[in-house]
Amino acid sequence: MADKHKRLELHHDNGHMVPTDGKFNLAKVDTSPPKGERDEGELKEKLKREVEKISKLQRVLYASDNHSVLLIFQAMDAAGKDSTIRAVTSGVNPAGLQVHSFKAPSGNELDQDFLWRTVRRLPQRGRIGIHNRSYYEEVLVVRVHPEYLEGQRLPDPAPLKELWTERFESIADHEKHLSRNGMVILKFFLNVSRDEQRARFLSRIDEPKKNWKFNSGDVKERARWDDYMEAYEDAMEATSKPWAPWYAIPADSKPYMRYIVARTLRKSLENLGLEYPTVSDEERARMLQLRDELSSER
């Protein structure tokens, strides 16, 4: 088990990975792509090639049925979570994909611990699961709005600073347990700049076909930008681990963002070294016997 776990820890692309040594400064992370990666046509072609490879690798993952993949997406509003999920998984067989979006918890969910509702939506072996937002909301939006804790009816809640530390520990332990049991965990923070978010909000207002996307509450949350950045930085610093790393992906360019997410997923699947299952000599002999019977039918 130890060797298997070690192998799972080593499959990640370090190019955009948040350090796992507890040292991270979000202010130093780019929101725009490198200068040599700004040709949208070229990026779309790169994404297409990655999607084709992911499609083939997903079939092997499904057939082998001994690993699963969990992709977690967190971001500020208008960063492009939905479109990225759609673009990256466009070639995946729906039978091997499980997508869940987590919004404000229901009354039933508030009667459970904060991990419960996402644990119920984890991908089965052989499948890719996607969580559009996740239990990280409990150390992000709840941290920015601690008044939400009142609805959680916590027994003897700890002081806030201690509470966030405890939740970081619970998350890290949870993810390590999942990794030990064959789950590949990739966590993506789509890092959009404040200026780009403003431009996208204005586009949602100015273009009638995008009006449905606009939510006035998103502008209200934008006023807490610095608080959110601090919460994201602390969460990623505390929970980026070799078995469940965070990737801070530049999100001001959607084509680049989608390509990098797809590339990271593809490399992770490749590094699992999975192959289609083989059959025993006895099973193969029986197959050939049945083949003769089928061939002789009229």
mmCIF file of C-alpha atoms in Angstrom:
data_model
loop_
_atom_site.group_PDB
_atom_site.id
_atom_site.type_symbol
_atom_site.label_atom_id
_atom_site.label_comp_id
_atom_site.label_asym_id
_atom_site.label_seq_id
_atom_site.Cartn_x
_atom_site.Cartn_y
_atom_site.Cartn_z
ATOM 1 C CA MET A 1 0.000 0.000 0.000
ATOM 2 C CA ALA A 2 2.855 2.391 0.805
ATOM 3 C CA ASP A 3 4.400 2.062 -2.685
ATOM 4 C CA LYS A 4 1.010 2.560 -4.316
ATOM 5 C CA HIS A 5 0.361 5.680 -2.256
ATOM 6 C CA LYS A 6 3.790 7.046 -3.138
ATOM 7 C CA ARG A 7 3.075 6.547 -6.823
ATOM 8 C CA LEU A 8 -0.154 8.495 -6.505
ATOM 9 C CA GLU A 9 1.763 11.343 -4.877
ATOM 10 C CA LEU A 10 4.205 11.706 -7.767
ATOM 11 C CA HIS A 11 1.910 12.052 -10.749
ATOM 12 C CA HIS A 12 1.278 15.793 -10.629
ATOM 13 C CA ASP A 13 2.492 18.491 -13.007
ATOM 14 C CA ASN A 14 4.487 20.939 -10.891
ATOM 15 C CA GLY A 15 4.231 23.794 -13.370
ATOM 16 C CA HIS A 16 1.219 25.383 -11.661
ATOM 17 C CA MET A 17 1.130 23.476 -8.403
ATOM 18 C CA VAL A 18 0.824 25.332 -5.113
ATOM 19 C CA PRO A 19 3.838 24.403 -2.940
ATOM 20 C CA THR A 20 3.184 21.606 -0.469
ATOM 21 C CA ASP A 21 5.611 22.926 2.141
ATOM 22 C CA GLY A 22 3.124 25.390 3.647
ATOM 23 C CA LYS A 23 4.593 28.510 1.992
ATOM 24 C CA PHE A 24 2.360 30.291 -0.515
ATOM 25 C CA ASN A 25 1.781 33.900 -1.537
ATOM 26 C CA LEU A 26 -1.212 34.295 -3.836
ATOM 27 C CA ALA A 27 -0.226 37.876 -4.690
ATOM 28 C CA LYS A 28 2.818 36.517 -6.555
ATOM 29 C CA VAL A 29 0.802 34.131 -8.734
ATOM 30 C CA ASP A 30 0.000 35.309 -12.276
ATOM 31 C CA THR A 31 -3.586 35.639 -13.427
ATOM 32 C CA SER A 32 -2.512 35.986 -17.085
ATOM 33 C CA PRO A 33 -0.796 33.359 -19.260
ATOM 34 C CA PRO A 34 2.910 33.546 -20.161
ATOM 35 C CA LYS A 35 3.709 35.691 -23.202
ATOM 36 C CA GLY A 36 4.336 32.636 -25.377
ATOM 37 C CA GLU A 37 0.928 31.129 -24.566
ATOM 38 C CA ARG A 38 -1.518 33.804 -25.735
ATOM 39 C CA ASP A 39 -2.509 32.687 -29.233
ATOM 40 C CA GLU A 40 -6.151 31.692 -28.751
ATOM 41 C CA GLY A 41 -6.296 29.614 -31.931
ATOM 42 C CA GLU A 42 -3.228 27.636 -30.935
ATOM 43 C CA LEU A 43 -4.517 27.165 -27.383
ATOM 44 C CA LYS A 44 -7.830 25.819 -28.682
ATOM 45 C CA GLU A 45 -5.953 23.305 -30.832
ATOM 46 C CA LYS A 46 -3.862 22.255 -27.844
ATOM 47 C CA LEU A 47 -7.016 21.818 -25.785
ATOM 48 C CA LYS A 48 -8.568 19.692 -28.529
ATOM 49 C CA ARG A 49 -5.568 17.358 -28.525
ATOM 50 C CA GLU A 50 -5.641 17.084 -24.731
ATOM 51 C CA VAL A 51 -9.369 16.295 -24.748
ATOM 52 C CA GLU A 52 -8.804 13.505 -27.276
ATOM 53 C CA LYS A 53 -6.115 11.979 -25.067
ATOM 54 C CA ILE A 54 -8.278 12.323 -21.947
ATOM 55 C CA SER A 55 -11.091 10.497 -23.752
ATOM 56 C CA LYS A 56 -8.837 7.507 -24.438
ATOM 57 C CA LEU A 57 -7.337 7.494 -20.952
ATOM 58 C CA GLN A 58 -10.770 7.716 -19.351
ATOM 59 C CA ARG A 59 -11.813 4.526 -21.132
ATOM 60 C CA VAL A 60 -8.841 2.709 -19.620
ATOM 61 C CA LEU A 61 -9.644 4.167 -16.187
ATOM 62 C CA TYR A 62 -13.220 2.921 -16.517
ATOM 63 C CA ALA A 63 -12.156 -0.535 -17.688
ATOM 64 C CA SER A 64 -9.478 -1.011 -15.015
ATOM 65 C CA ASP A 65 -11.969 -0.020 -12.282
ATOM 66 C CA ASN A 66 -9.404 0.374 -9.477
ATOM 67 C CA HIS A 67 -8.840 4.134 -9.344
ATOM 68 C CA SER A 68 -11.044 7.193 -9.446
ATOM 69 C CA VAL A 69 -10.327 10.861 -10.108
ATOM 70 C CA LEU A 70 -11.776 13.824 -8.245
ATOM 71 C CA LEU A 71 -11.477 17.315 -9.724
ATOM 72 C CA ILE A 72 -12.345 20.157 -7.356
ATOM 73 C CA PHE A 73 -12.979 23.625 -8.780
ATOM 74 C CA GLN A 74 -12.970 26.758 -6.623
ATOM 75 C CA ALA A 75 -12.906 30.345 -7.804
ATOM 76 C CA MET A 76 -14.285 33.811 -7.452
ATOM 77 C CA ASP A 77 -17.459 34.539 -9.426
ATOM 78 C CA ALA A 78 -17.096 34.792 -13.220
ATOM 79 C CA ALA A 79 -13.758 32.949 -13.251
ATOM 80 C CA GLY A 80 -15.114 30.364 -15.710
ATOM 81 C CA LYS A 81 -15.697 27.185 -13.705
ATOM 82 C CA ASP A 82 -18.697 25.944 -15.677
ATOM 83 C CA SER A 83 -17.223 26.570 -19.122
ATOM 84 C CA THR A 84 -13.907 24.995 -18.128
ATOM 85 C CA ILE A 85 -15.599 21.850 -16.816
ATOM 86 C CA ARG A 86 -17.628 21.630 -20.020
ATOM 87 C CA ALA A 87 -14.602 22.150 -22.284
ATOM 88 C CA VAL A 88 -12.232 19.766 -20.508
ATOM 89 C CA THR A 89 -14.707 16.882 -20.227
ATOM 90 C CA SER A 90 -16.339 17.297 -23.646
ATOM 91 C CA GLY A 91 -14.818 14.020 -24.897
ATOM 92 C CA VAL A 92 -15.473 11.927 -21.795
ATOM 93 C CA ASN A 93 -18.070 9.151 -21.937
ATOM 94 C CA PRO A 94 -20.953 10.369 -19.715
ATOM 95 C CA ALA A 95 -21.108 6.902 -18.139
ATOM 96 C CA GLY A 96 -17.690 7.532 -16.647
ATOM 97 C CA LEU A 97 -18.323 11.081 -15.441
ATOM 98 C CA GLN A 98 -20.066 12.307 -12.298
ATOM 99 C CA VAL A 99 -20.532 16.082 -11.918
ATOM 100 C CA HIS A 100 -21.957 17.793 -8.848
ATOM 101 C CA SER A 101 -22.403 21.472 -8.005
ATOM 102 C CA PHE A 102 -22.609 22.559 -4.380
ATOM 103 C CA LYS A 103 -24.484 25.711 -3.450
ATOM 104 C CA ALA A 104 -25.762 26.874 -0.054
ATOM 105 C CA PRO A 105 -26.360 23.808 2.176
ATOM 106 C CA SER A 106 -29.899 22.616 2.795
ATOM 107 C CA GLY A 107 -31.404 22.136 6.240
ATOM 108 C CA ASN A 108 -30.742 18.409 6.027
ATOM 109 C CA GLU A 109 -27.109 19.031 5.096
ATOM 110 C CA LEU A 110 -26.676 21.462 7.982
ATOM 111 C CA ASP A 111 -27.669 18.635 10.330
ATOM 112 C CA GLN A 112 -24.501 16.757 9.319
ATOM 113 C CA ASP A 113 -20.783 17.486 9.532
ATOM 114 C CA PHE A 114 -19.386 19.803 6.868
ATOM 115 C CA LEU A 115 -17.851 16.990 4.789
ATOM 116 C CA TRP A 116 -20.986 14.858 4.657
ATOM 117 C CA ARG A 117 -22.734 16.243 1.603
ATOM 118 C CA THR A 118 -19.641 15.981 -0.599
ATOM 119 C CA VAL A 119 -18.678 12.504 0.649
ATOM 120 C CA ARG A 120 -22.049 11.300 -0.651
ATOM 121 C CA ARG A 121 -21.082 12.560 -4.127
ATOM 122 C CA LEU A 122 -17.592 11.101 -4.464
ATOM 123 C CA PRO A 123 -16.811 9.310 -7.760
ATOM 124 C CA GLN A 124 -16.920 5.538 -7.899
ATOM 125 C CA ARG A 125 -13.839 3.594 -8.942
ATOM 126 C CA GLY A 126 -13.302 3.836 -12.672
ATOM 127 C CA ARG A 127 -14.929 7.258 -12.913
ATOM 128 C CA ILE A 128 -14.002 10.926 -12.987
ATOM 129 C CA GLY A 129 -15.897 13.043 -10.479
ATOM 130 C CA ILE A 130 -16.147 16.823 -10.580
ATOM 131 C CA HIS A 131 -17.106 19.037 -7.661
ATOM 132 C CA ASN A 132 -18.055 22.546 -8.740
ATOM 133 C CA ARG A 133 -17.331 24.161 -5.378
ATOM 134 C CA SER A 134 -16.875 21.797 -2.472
ATOM 135 C CA TYR A 135 -16.223 21.470 1.251
ATOM 136 C CA TYR A 136 -13.676 24.249 0.774
ATOM 137 C CA GLU A 137 -16.608 26.657 0.881
ATOM 138 C CA GLU A 138 -16.579 25.972 4.632
ATOM 139 C CA VAL A 139 -13.180 27.671 4.973
ATOM 140 C CA LEU A 140 -13.762 30.284 2.282
ATOM 141 C CA VAL A 141 -17.235 31.829 2.108
ATOM 142 C CA VAL A 142 -18.021 30.799 5.690
ATOM 143 C CA ARG A 143 -14.775 32.368 6.824
ATOM 144 C CA VAL A 144 -15.646 35.626 5.068
ATOM 145 C CA HIS A 145 -19.172 35.375 6.500
ATOM 146 C CA PRO A 146 -18.756 33.740 9.926
ATOM 147 C CA GLU A 147 -22.392 34.548 10.683
ATOM 148 C CA TYR A 148 -23.223 31.466 8.568
ATOM 149 C CA LEU A 149 -21.848 29.330 11.386
ATOM 150 C CA GLU A 150 -24.940 30.127 13.425
ATOM 151 C CA GLY A 151 -27.011 27.912 11.154
ATOM 152 C CA GLN A 152 -24.620 24.989 11.612
ATOM 153 C CA ARG A 153 -25.449 24.515 15.285
ATOM 154 C CA LEU A 154 -21.922 23.448 16.187
ATOM 155 C CA PRO A 155 -21.452 21.980 19.694
ATOM 156 C CA ASP A 156 -19.108 24.220 21.700
ATOM 157 C CA PRO A 157 -17.574 25.920 18.634
ATOM 158 C CA ALA A 158 -13.907 26.838 18.893
ATOM 159 C CA PRO A 159 -12.647 30.406 18.466
ATOM 160 C CA LEU A 160 -12.672 31.276 14.772
ATOM 161 C CA LYS A 161 -8.926 31.042 14.134
ATOM 162 C CA GLU A 162 -8.839 27.648 15.822
ATOM 163 C CA LEU A 163 -11.961 26.518 13.965
ATOM 164 C CA TRP A 164 -10.404 27.160 10.541
ATOM 165 C CA THR A 165 -7.256 25.282 11.588
ATOM 166 C CA GLU A 166 -9.360 22.328 12.731
ATOM 167 C CA ARG A 167 -11.231 22.295 9.443
ATOM 168 C CA PHE A 168 -7.973 22.403 7.469
ATOM 169 C CA GLU A 169 -6.831 19.352 9.443
ATOM 170 C CA SER A 170 -10.106 17.528 8.781
ATOM 171 C CA ILE A 171 -9.859 18.263 5.058
ATOM 172 C CA ALA A 172 -6.241 17.126 4.800
ATOM 173 C CA ASP A 173 -6.979 13.892 6.685
ATOM 174 C CA HIS A 174 -10.037 13.245 4.534
ATOM 175 C CA GLU A 175 -8.129 13.734 1.289
ATOM 176 C CA LYS A 176 -5.253 11.546 2.426
ATOM 177 C CA HIS A 177 -7.712 8.760 3.247
ATOM 178 C CA LEU A 178 -9.245 9.049 -0.228
ATOM 179 C CA SER A 179 -5.827 8.997 -1.881
ATOM 180 C CA ARG A 180 -4.819 5.895 0.061
ATOM 181 C CA ASN A 181 -7.848 4.182 -1.387
ATOM 182 C CA GLY A 182 -7.023 4.930 -5.002
ATOM 183 C CA MET A 183 -8.514 8.365 -5.610
ATOM 184 C CA VAL A 184 -6.498 10.922 -7.562
ATOM 185 C CA ILE A 185 -7.371 14.386 -6.253
ATOM 186 C CA LEU A 186 -6.697 17.512 -8.338
ATOM 187 C CA LYS A 187 -7.802 20.860 -6.912
ATOM 188 C CA PHE A 188 -8.024 23.877 -9.191
ATOM 189 C CA PHE A 189 -8.229 27.497 -8.083
ATOM 190 C CA LEU A 190 -9.149 29.463 -11.201
ATOM 191 C CA ASN A 191 -7.229 32.627 -10.478
ATOM 192 C CA VAL A 192 -9.069 35.514 -12.127
ATOM 193 C CA SER A 193 -7.943 39.083 -11.497
ATOM 194 C CA ARG A 194 -10.214 41.714 -9.996
ATOM 195 C CA ASP A 195 -10.026 43.774 -13.198
ATOM 196 C CA GLU A 196 -11.001 40.819 -15.373
ATOM 197 C CA GLN A 197 -13.875 39.923 -13.079
ATOM 198 C CA ARG A 198 -15.146 43.506 -13.403
ATOM 199 C CA ALA A 199 -14.981 43.260 -17.208
ATOM 200 C CA ARG A 200 -16.936 39.990 -17.178
ATOM 201 C CA PHE A 201 -19.594 41.411 -14.878
ATOM 202 C CA LEU A 202 -20.007 44.391 -17.218
ATOM 203 C CA SER A 203 -20.305 42.010 -20.170
ATOM 204 C CA ARG A 204 -23.098 40.150 -18.385
ATOM 205 C CA ILE A 205 -24.956 43.424 -17.957
ATOM 206 C CA ASP A 206 -24.300 44.877 -21.415
ATOM 207 C CA GLU A 207 -24.996 41.750 -23.502
ATOM 208 C CA PRO A 208 -28.676 40.673 -23.290
ATOM 209 C CA LYS A 209 -27.885 37.001 -23.958
ATOM 210 C CA LYS A 210 -25.677 37.010 -20.859
ATOM 211 C CA ASN A 211 -28.102 38.832 -18.555
ATOM 212 C CA TRP A 212 -29.243 35.557 -17.026
ATOM 213 C CA LYS A 213 -25.726 35.014 -15.665
ATOM 214 C CA PHE A 214 -25.674 38.259 -13.711
ATOM 215 C CA ASN A 215 -26.315 38.110 -9.983
ATOM 216 C CA SER A 216 -26.292 41.334 -8.003
ATOM 217 C CA GLY A 217 -25.057 39.392 -4.986
ATOM 218 C CA ASP A 218 -21.808 38.667 -6.851
ATOM 219 C CA VAL A 219 -21.030 42.390 -6.913
ATOM 220 C CA LYS A 220 -21.648 42.570 -3.187
ATOM 221 C CA GLU A 221 -19.187 39.730 -2.603
ATOM 222 C CA ARG A 222 -16.658 41.489 -4.840
ATOM 223 C CA ALA A 223 -16.400 44.189 -2.171
ATOM 224 C CA ARG A 224 -14.862 41.527 0.095
ATOM 225 C CA TRP A 225 -12.169 40.635 -2.450
ATOM 226 C CA ASP A 226 -9.215 41.036 -0.087
ATOM 227 C CA ASP A 227 -10.922 38.903 2.556
ATOM 228 C CA TYR A 228 -11.518 36.161 0.018
ATOM 229 C CA MET A 229 -7.932 36.274 -1.229
ATOM 230 C CA GLU A 230 -6.661 35.876 2.326
ATOM 231 C CA ALA A 231 -9.030 32.947 2.881
ATOM 232 C CA TYR A 232 -7.976 31.254 -0.372
ATOM 233 C CA GLU A 233 -4.296 31.739 0.383
ATOM 234 C CA ASP A 234 -4.582 30.236 3.871
ATOM 235 C CA ALA A 235 -6.713 27.318 2.659
ATOM 236 C CA MET A 236 -4.382 26.399 -0.182
ATOM 237 C CA GLU A 237 -1.299 26.815 1.959
ATOM 238 C CA ALA A 238 -2.717 24.509 4.628
ATOM 239 C CA THR A 239 -4.173 21.821 2.359
ATOM 240 C CA SER A 240 -1.929 21.571 -0.699
ATOM 241 C CA LYS A 241 -0.403 18.146 -0.142
ATOM 242 C CA PRO A 242 1.557 15.740 -2.366
ATOM 243 C CA TRP A 243 -1.495 13.465 -2.527
ATOM 244 C CA ALA A 244 -3.982 16.322 -3.088
ATOM 245 C CA PRO A 245 -2.253 19.408 -4.511
ATOM 246 C CA TRP A 246 -3.758 22.749 -5.347
ATOM 247 C CA TYR A 247 -3.203 24.304 -8.766
ATOM 248 C CA ALA A 248 -3.529 28.076 -9.091
ATOM 249 C CA ILE A 249 -4.477 28.430 -12.762
ATOM 250 C CA PRO A 250 -4.272 31.825 -14.521
ATOM 251 C CA ALA A 251 -7.906 32.511 -15.432
ATOM 252 C CA ASP A 252 -7.838 35.872 -17.230
ATOM 253 C CA SER A 253 -7.484 33.905 -20.486
ATOM 254 C CA LYS A 254 -10.150 31.233 -20.710
ATOM 255 C CA PRO A 255 -8.476 29.316 -23.574
ATOM 256 C CA TYR A 256 -5.218 29.095 -21.617
ATOM 257 C CA MET A 257 -7.015 28.149 -18.390
ATOM 258 C CA ARG A 258 -8.919 25.322 -20.067
ATOM 259 C CA TYR A 259 -5.797 23.987 -21.764
ATOM 260 C CA ILE A 260 -3.779 23.922 -18.525
ATOM 261 C CA VAL A 261 -6.554 22.169 -16.598
ATOM 262 C CA ALA A 262 -6.889 19.580 -19.373
ATOM 263 C CA ARG A 263 -3.122 19.080 -19.565
ATOM 264 C CA THR A 264 -2.902 18.541 -15.809
ATOM 265 C CA LEU A 265 -5.699 15.964 -15.884
ATOM 266 C CA ARG A 266 -4.176 14.163 -18.861
ATOM 267 C CA LYS A 267 -0.739 13.931 -17.256
ATOM 268 C CA SER A 268 -2.252 12.654 -14.023
ATOM 269 C CA LEU A 269 -4.144 9.915 -15.844
ATOM 270 C CA GLU A 270 -1.072 8.937 -17.855
ATOM 271 C CA ASN A 271 1.095 8.676 -14.777
ATOM 272 C CA LEU A 272 -1.241 6.162 -13.182
ATOM 273 C CA GLY A 273 0.136 3.705 -15.730
ATOM 274 C CA LEU A 274 -3.221 1.972 -16.172
ATOM 275 C CA GLU A 275 -3.856 -0.705 -18.803
ATOM 276 C CA TYR A 276 -6.888 -2.556 -20.040
ATOM 277 C CA PRO A 277 -7.567 -5.665 -17.933
ATOM 278 C CA THR A 278 -6.319 -9.007 -19.267
ATOM 279 C CA VAL A 279 -7.975 -12.395 -18.982
ATOM 280 C CA SER A 280 -6.520 -15.726 -17.867
ATOM 281 C CA ASP A 281 -5.567 -18.480 -20.295
ATOM 282 C CA GLU A 282 -8.627 -20.437 -19.191
ATOM 283 C CA GLU A 283 -10.927 -17.468 -19.841
ATOM 284 C CA ARG A 284 -9.322 -16.887 -23.227
ATOM 285 C CA ALA A 285 -9.793 -20.533 -24.202
ATOM 286 C CA ARG A 286 -13.450 -20.319 -23.209
ATOM 287 C CA MET A 287 -13.849 -17.153 -25.293
ATOM 288 C CA LEU A 288 -12.422 -18.907 -28.353
ATOM 289 C CA GLN A 289 -14.787 -21.830 -27.808
ATOM 290 C CA LEU A 290 -17.737 -19.431 -27.659
ATOM 291 C CA ARG A 291 -16.436 -17.669 -30.729
ATOM 292 C CA ASP A 292 -16.563 -20.924 -32.674
ATOM 293 C CA GLU A 293 -20.128 -21.468 -31.516
ATOM 294 C CA LEU A 294 -21.164 -17.961 -32.542
ATOM 295 C CA SER A 295 -19.424 -18.269 -35.903
ATOM 296 C CA SER A 296 -21.233 -21.520 -36.681
ATOM 297 C CA GLU A 297 -24.673 -19.974 -36.139
ATOM 298 C CA ARG A 298 -26.791 -19.254 -39.177
#
